[in-house]
Short mmCIF file of C-alpha atoms in Angstrom, two decimals:
data_model
loop_
_atom_site.label_atom_id
_atom_site.label_comp_id
_atom_site.label_asym_id
_atom_site.label_seq_id
_atom_site.Cartn_x
_atom_site.Cartn_y
_atom_site.Cartn_z
CA UNK A 176 9.04 -73.46 -25.79
CA UNK A 177 8.01 -72.40 -22.29
CA UNK A 178 7.96 -68.67 -21.45
CA UNK A 179 10.60 -67.54 -18.99
CA UNK A 180 8.98 -66.37 -15.77
CA UNK A 181 9.26 -62.70 -14.87
CA UNK A 182 10.30 -61.80 -11.34
CA UNK A 183 8.18 -59.51 -9.19
CA UNK A 184 11.06 -57.02 -9.09
CA UNK A 185 11.15 -56.75 -12.86
CA UNK A 186 7.40 -56.23 -13.08
CA UNK A 187 7.65 -53.33 -10.65
CA UNK A 188 10.01 -51.29 -12.84
CA UNK A 189 8.17 -49.08 -15.31
CA UNK A 190 5.20 -51.48 -15.75
CA UNK A 191 3.33 -51.69 -12.46
CA UNK A 192 1.39 -48.84 -10.92
CA UNK A 193 4.03 -48.17 -8.26
CA UNK A 194 6.84 -48.18 -10.79
CA UNK A 195 4.98 -45.73 -13.05
CA UNK A 196 4.57 -43.36 -10.13
CA UNK A 197 8.32 -43.06 -9.66
CA UNK A 198 9.13 -42.95 -13.37
CA UNK A 199 10.83 -39.64 -14.33
CA UNK A 200 8.31 -38.90 -17.08
CA UNK A 201 5.39 -39.58 -14.76
CA UNK A 202 6.85 -37.28 -12.09
CA UNK A 203 7.31 -34.50 -14.65
CA UNK A 204 3.73 -34.84 -15.81
CA UNK A 205 2.43 -34.75 -12.23
CA UNK A 206 4.52 -31.64 -11.47
CA UNK A 207 3.27 -29.92 -14.63
CA UNK A 208 -0.32 -30.84 -13.75
CA UNK A 209 0.01 -29.42 -10.23
CA UNK A 210 1.61 -26.24 -11.57
CA UNK A 211 -1.22 -25.70 -14.06
CA UNK A 212 -3.81 -26.33 -11.34
CA UNK A 213 -2.11 -23.76 -9.07
CA UNK A 214 -2.01 -21.14 -11.82
CA UNK A 215 -5.64 -21.84 -12.63
CA UNK A 216 -6.57 -21.36 -8.97
CA UNK A 217 -4.79 -18.00 -8.89
CA UNK A 218 -6.67 -16.86 -12.01
CA UNK A 219 -10.00 -17.97 -10.53
CA UNK A 220 -9.32 -16.11 -7.26
CA UNK A 221 -8.30 -12.99 -9.17
CA UNK A 222 -11.45 -13.11 -11.28
CA UNK A 223 -13.70 -13.80 -8.30
CA UNK A 224 -12.37 -10.84 -6.32
CA UNK A 225 -12.15 -8.52 -9.30
CA UNK A 226 -13.91 -5.24 -8.57
CA UNK A 227 -14.35 -4.01 -5.03
CA UNK A 228 -12.34 -6.91 -3.62
CA UNK A 229 -9.42 -6.51 -5.98
CA UNK A 230 -7.50 -4.40 -3.51
CA UNK A 231 -7.66 -7.20 -0.94
CA UNK A 232 -6.13 -9.68 -3.37
CA UNK A 233 -3.46 -7.17 -4.35
CA UNK A 234 -2.60 -6.53 -0.70
CA UNK A 235 -2.45 -10.26 0.09
CA UNK A 236 -0.12 -10.93 -2.82
CA UNK A 237 2.08 -8.02 -1.75
CA UNK A 238 2.44 -9.56 1.72
CA UNK A 239 3.28 -12.95 0.24
CA UNK A 240 6.00 -11.38 -1.89
CA UNK A 241 7.41 -9.57 1.13
CA UNK A 242 6.28 -6.14 0.00
CA UNK A 243 5.00 -3.87 2.75
CA UNK A 244 2.65 -1.09 1.66
CA UNK A 245 2.24 1.88 3.93
CA UNK A 246 -1.13 2.63 2.34
CA UNK A 247 -2.48 -0.61 3.81
CA UNK A 248 -1.34 0.68 7.23
CA UNK A 249 -3.50 3.81 7.07
CA UNK A 250 -6.88 2.11 7.78
CA UNK A 251 -5.30 0.19 10.67
CA UNK A 252 -4.30 3.47 12.33
CA UNK A 253 -7.73 5.14 12.13
CA UNK A 254 -8.57 4.55 15.82
CA UNK A 255 -5.23 6.01 16.90
CA UNK A 256 -5.51 8.97 14.54
CA UNK A 257 -8.90 9.75 16.06
CA UNK A 258 -7.45 9.74 19.56
CA UNK A 259 -4.55 11.91 18.44
CA UNK A 260 -6.61 14.50 16.54
CA UNK A 261 -10.10 14.17 18.03
CA UNK A 262 -12.82 16.12 16.22
CA UNK A 263 -10.25 17.52 13.81
CA UNK A 264 -10.33 14.31 11.78
CA UNK A 265 -13.82 14.96 10.35
CA UNK A 266 -12.48 16.24 6.99
CA UNK A 267 -9.60 14.15 5.60
CA UNK A 268 -7.56 14.16 2.39
CA UNK A 269 -5.58 11.02 1.62
CA UNK A 270 -2.83 11.01 -1.00
CA UNK A 271 -1.17 7.89 -2.34
CA UNK A 272 -1.61 4.78 -4.48
CA UNK A 273 -4.83 2.84 -3.89
CA UNK A 274 -6.32 5.95 -2.30
CA UNK A 275 -9.80 4.78 -3.37
CA UNK A 276 -9.58 1.94 -0.85
CA UNK A 277 -8.50 4.26 1.96
CA UNK A 278 -11.13 6.90 1.13
CA UNK A 279 -13.87 4.24 1.05
CA UNK A 280 -12.92 3.14 4.56
CA UNK A 281 -12.76 6.70 5.88
CA UNK A 282 -16.23 7.38 4.44
CA UNK A 283 -17.62 4.50 6.51
CA UNK A 284 -16.63 6.33 9.69
CA UNK A 285 -19.36 8.43 11.27
CA UNK A 286 -19.21 12.18 10.66
CA UNK A 287 -16.13 11.84 8.45
CA UNK A 288 -15.74 13.45 5.05
CA UNK A 289 -12.95 12.08 2.90
CA UNK A 290 -11.28 12.89 -0.39
CA UNK A 291 -8.32 11.37 -2.17
CA UNK A 292 -5.57 12.11 -4.64
CA UNK A 293 -4.17 9.24 -6.74
CA UNK A 294 -0.66 10.21 -7.96
CA UNK A 295 -0.53 7.48 -10.62
CA UNK A 296 -2.70 6.21 -13.46
CA UNK A 297 -5.88 4.28 -12.69
CA UNK A 298 -6.19 2.17 -15.83
CA UNK A 299 -6.54 -0.98 -13.71
CA UNK A 300 -8.86 0.61 -11.15
CA UNK A 301 -12.01 -1.23 -10.08
CA UNK A 302 -15.57 0.05 -10.54
CA UNK A 303 -15.71 1.56 -7.06
CA UNK A 304 -12.57 3.63 -7.68
CA UNK A 305 -13.74 4.86 -11.07
CA UNK A 306 -17.04 5.84 -9.46
CA UNK A 307 -15.22 7.90 -6.79
CA UNK A 308 -13.21 9.62 -9.52
CA UNK A 309 -16.38 10.32 -11.53
CA UNK A 310 -18.01 11.88 -8.46
CA UNK A 311 -14.97 14.09 -7.86
CA UNK A 312 -14.21 12.51 -4.49
CA UNK A 313 -10.91 11.13 -5.78
CA UNK A 314 -8.71 13.14 -8.12
CA UNK A 315 -5.87 11.82 -10.30
CA UNK A 316 -3.08 14.38 -10.03
CA UNK A 317 0.69 14.66 -10.18
CA UNK A 318 1.71 15.68 -6.67
CA UNK A 319 4.98 17.15 -7.93
CA UNK A 320 2.93 20.26 -8.60
CA UNK A 321 0.66 22.30 -6.27
CA UNK A 322 -2.73 20.73 -5.63
CA UNK A 323 -5.79 22.71 -6.75
CA UNK A 324 -7.12 23.24 -3.21
CA UNK A 325 -7.42 26.39 -1.15
CA UNK A 326 -5.39 26.82 2.02
CA UNK A 327 -6.76 24.86 4.99
CA UNK A 328 -9.31 23.01 2.82
CA UNK A 329 -8.94 19.87 4.95
CA UNK A 330 -8.57 19.35 8.66
CA UNK A 331 -6.11 16.46 8.24
CA UNK A 332 -3.95 15.44 5.27
CA UNK A 333 -2.50 11.92 5.13
CA UNK A 334 0.07 10.80 2.55
CA UNK A 335 1.40 7.25 2.11
CA UNK A 336 3.63 5.34 -0.33
CA UNK A 337 4.27 8.48 -2.36
CA UNK A 338 7.06 10.49 -0.72
CA UNK A 339 9.43 7.54 -1.13
CA UNK A 340 9.34 8.10 -4.90
CA UNK A 341 9.98 11.84 -4.78
CA UNK A 342 13.44 13.36 -4.99
CA UNK A 343 14.36 16.11 -2.49
CA UNK A 344 13.79 18.62 -5.29
CA UNK A 345 10.08 17.80 -5.39
CA UNK A 346 9.73 16.98 -1.69
CA UNK A 347 10.74 20.60 -1.01
CA UNK A 348 7.60 21.69 -2.87
CA UNK A 349 5.13 18.86 -2.24
CA UNK A 350 5.19 18.58 1.56
CA UNK A 351 4.89 22.35 2.22
CA UNK A 352 1.97 22.40 -0.21
CA UNK A 353 0.27 19.57 1.71
CA UNK A 354 0.82 21.45 4.96
CA UNK A 355 -0.77 24.48 3.26
CA UNK A 356 -4.06 22.71 2.47
CA UNK A 357 -4.40 21.25 6.00
CA UNK A 358 -5.72 23.11 9.02
CA UNK A 359 -4.81 20.71 11.83
CA UNK A 360 -1.96 18.51 10.66
CA UNK A 361 -0.14 16.46 8.08
CA UNK A 362 0.56 12.75 8.65
CA UNK A 363 3.26 11.02 6.59
CA UNK A 364 3.55 7.25 6.18
CA UNK A 365 6.91 6.26 4.73
CA UNK A 366 8.91 3.04 4.51
CA UNK A 367 11.79 2.04 6.73
CA UNK A 368 15.23 1.73 5.10
CA UNK A 369 15.54 -1.83 3.85
CA UNK A 370 11.86 -2.35 3.08
CA UNK A 371 11.14 -3.40 -0.50
CA UNK A 372 9.16 -1.20 -2.84
CA UNK A 373 8.39 -1.00 -6.57
CA UNK A 374 9.82 -3.84 -8.61
CA UNK A 375 11.43 -3.35 -12.02
CA UNK A 376 8.18 -3.60 -14.05
CA UNK A 377 6.68 -0.80 -11.92
CA UNK A 378 9.50 1.70 -12.35
CA UNK A 379 7.94 3.16 -15.47
CA UNK A 380 4.80 3.86 -13.44
CA UNK A 381 6.55 5.59 -10.55
CA UNK A 382 9.27 7.23 -12.63
CA UNK A 383 12.07 6.33 -10.22
CA UNK A 384 12.88 3.59 -7.72
CA UNK A 385 11.78 4.16 -4.15
CA UNK A 386 14.31 5.59 -1.74
CA UNK A 387 13.83 4.76 1.93
CA UNK A 388 15.11 7.43 4.28
CA UNK A 389 15.91 7.16 7.96
CA UNK A 390 14.05 9.04 10.69
CA UNK A 391 17.11 11.26 11.21
CA UNK A 392 17.11 12.17 7.51
CA UNK A 393 13.46 13.15 7.73
CA UNK A 394 14.08 15.12 10.89
CA UNK A 395 16.75 17.23 9.16
CA UNK A 396 14.53 17.64 6.10
CA UNK A 397 11.61 18.95 8.17
CA UNK A 398 13.85 21.54 9.80
CA UNK A 399 15.31 22.66 6.47
CA UNK A 400 11.88 23.10 4.88
CA UNK A 401 10.33 24.87 7.86
CA UNK A 402 7.97 22.02 8.80
CA UNK A 403 7.43 21.54 12.53
CA UNK A 404 6.76 18.11 13.98
CA UNK A 405 3.57 17.88 16.03
CA UNK A 406 4.89 16.48 19.29
CA UNK A 407 1.51 16.54 21.05
CA UNK A 408 -0.20 14.51 18.30
CA UNK A 409 2.77 12.14 18.09
CA UNK A 410 2.61 11.46 21.83
CA UNK A 411 -1.15 10.79 21.81
CA UNK A 412 -0.86 8.55 18.77
CA UNK A 413 1.99 6.49 20.20
CA UNK A 414 0.33 6.12 23.61
CA UNK A 415 -2.91 4.93 22.02
CA UNK A 416 -1.08 2.51 19.73
CA UNK A 417 0.97 1.13 22.63
CA UNK A 418 -2.18 0.43 24.68
CA UNK A 419 -3.46 -1.74 21.84
CA UNK A 420 -0.07 -3.38 21.21
CA UNK A 421 0.01 -1.90 17.71
CA UNK A 422 3.44 -1.67 16.08
CA UNK A 423 3.51 0.28 12.79
CA UNK A 424 5.23 -1.41 9.85
CA UNK A 425 6.10 2.02 8.45
CA UNK A 426 7.51 5.26 9.79
CA UNK A 427 4.77 7.70 10.76
CA UNK A 428 5.46 11.42 11.14
CA UNK A 429 3.00 14.01 12.46
CA UNK A 430 3.57 17.56 11.25
CA UNK A 431 1.88 20.82 12.10
CA UNK A 432 -0.07 22.82 9.55
CA UNK A 433 1.01 26.30 8.62
CA UNK A 434 -0.49 29.09 10.77
#
């Protein structure tokens, strides 16, 4: 008996190379393969940049997810802070998450001394950060309580990504204390209302979800707590930033130190 011929159309369904490509099972396998390759690439990148470069990976991922960190804004404002405060910026205290990264960048500036306070745990900190903590340059401390520094210990105090997690009860104590340990000024970096902050898995770390306040809210709060805004420094900072077409992604407030 002669074999019935098979049409070219029939051969193309599920048997030929082109038909296998469009087969549902083949598509699923290709999708799974690509997904595994992507995850593997992420793990390789994370491992490669582990250590001193870990902060860069963390910052990049935050931008991809739509998270805006005010701490990452601090190094970008260094030139404008210098123009606003001049020689008074030679001794700086930074307070906020990932302070090790900020302090490291301040220390690279000529004639600048820098210290930091990390409000949260540093279990996942890189070697550079742990070294700064070991040397006493960075301190891990709960900023809800007075910092162990004498009055006017630092010329400039900068705080970022920390006040958004404090209730007014603790803000009433924390910000005046920061003004106490500064001799020239206090600079606050805080998120705009609507900006995203700590996700659900991070709430246990911060203790409470972030609360973004408007500039008018902060203005009233400064008056109520006896903190005066530094209009001269604000004007110099904004003029310098405008000349360089720099637009902050966070609210920045300049406050005077206590006399």
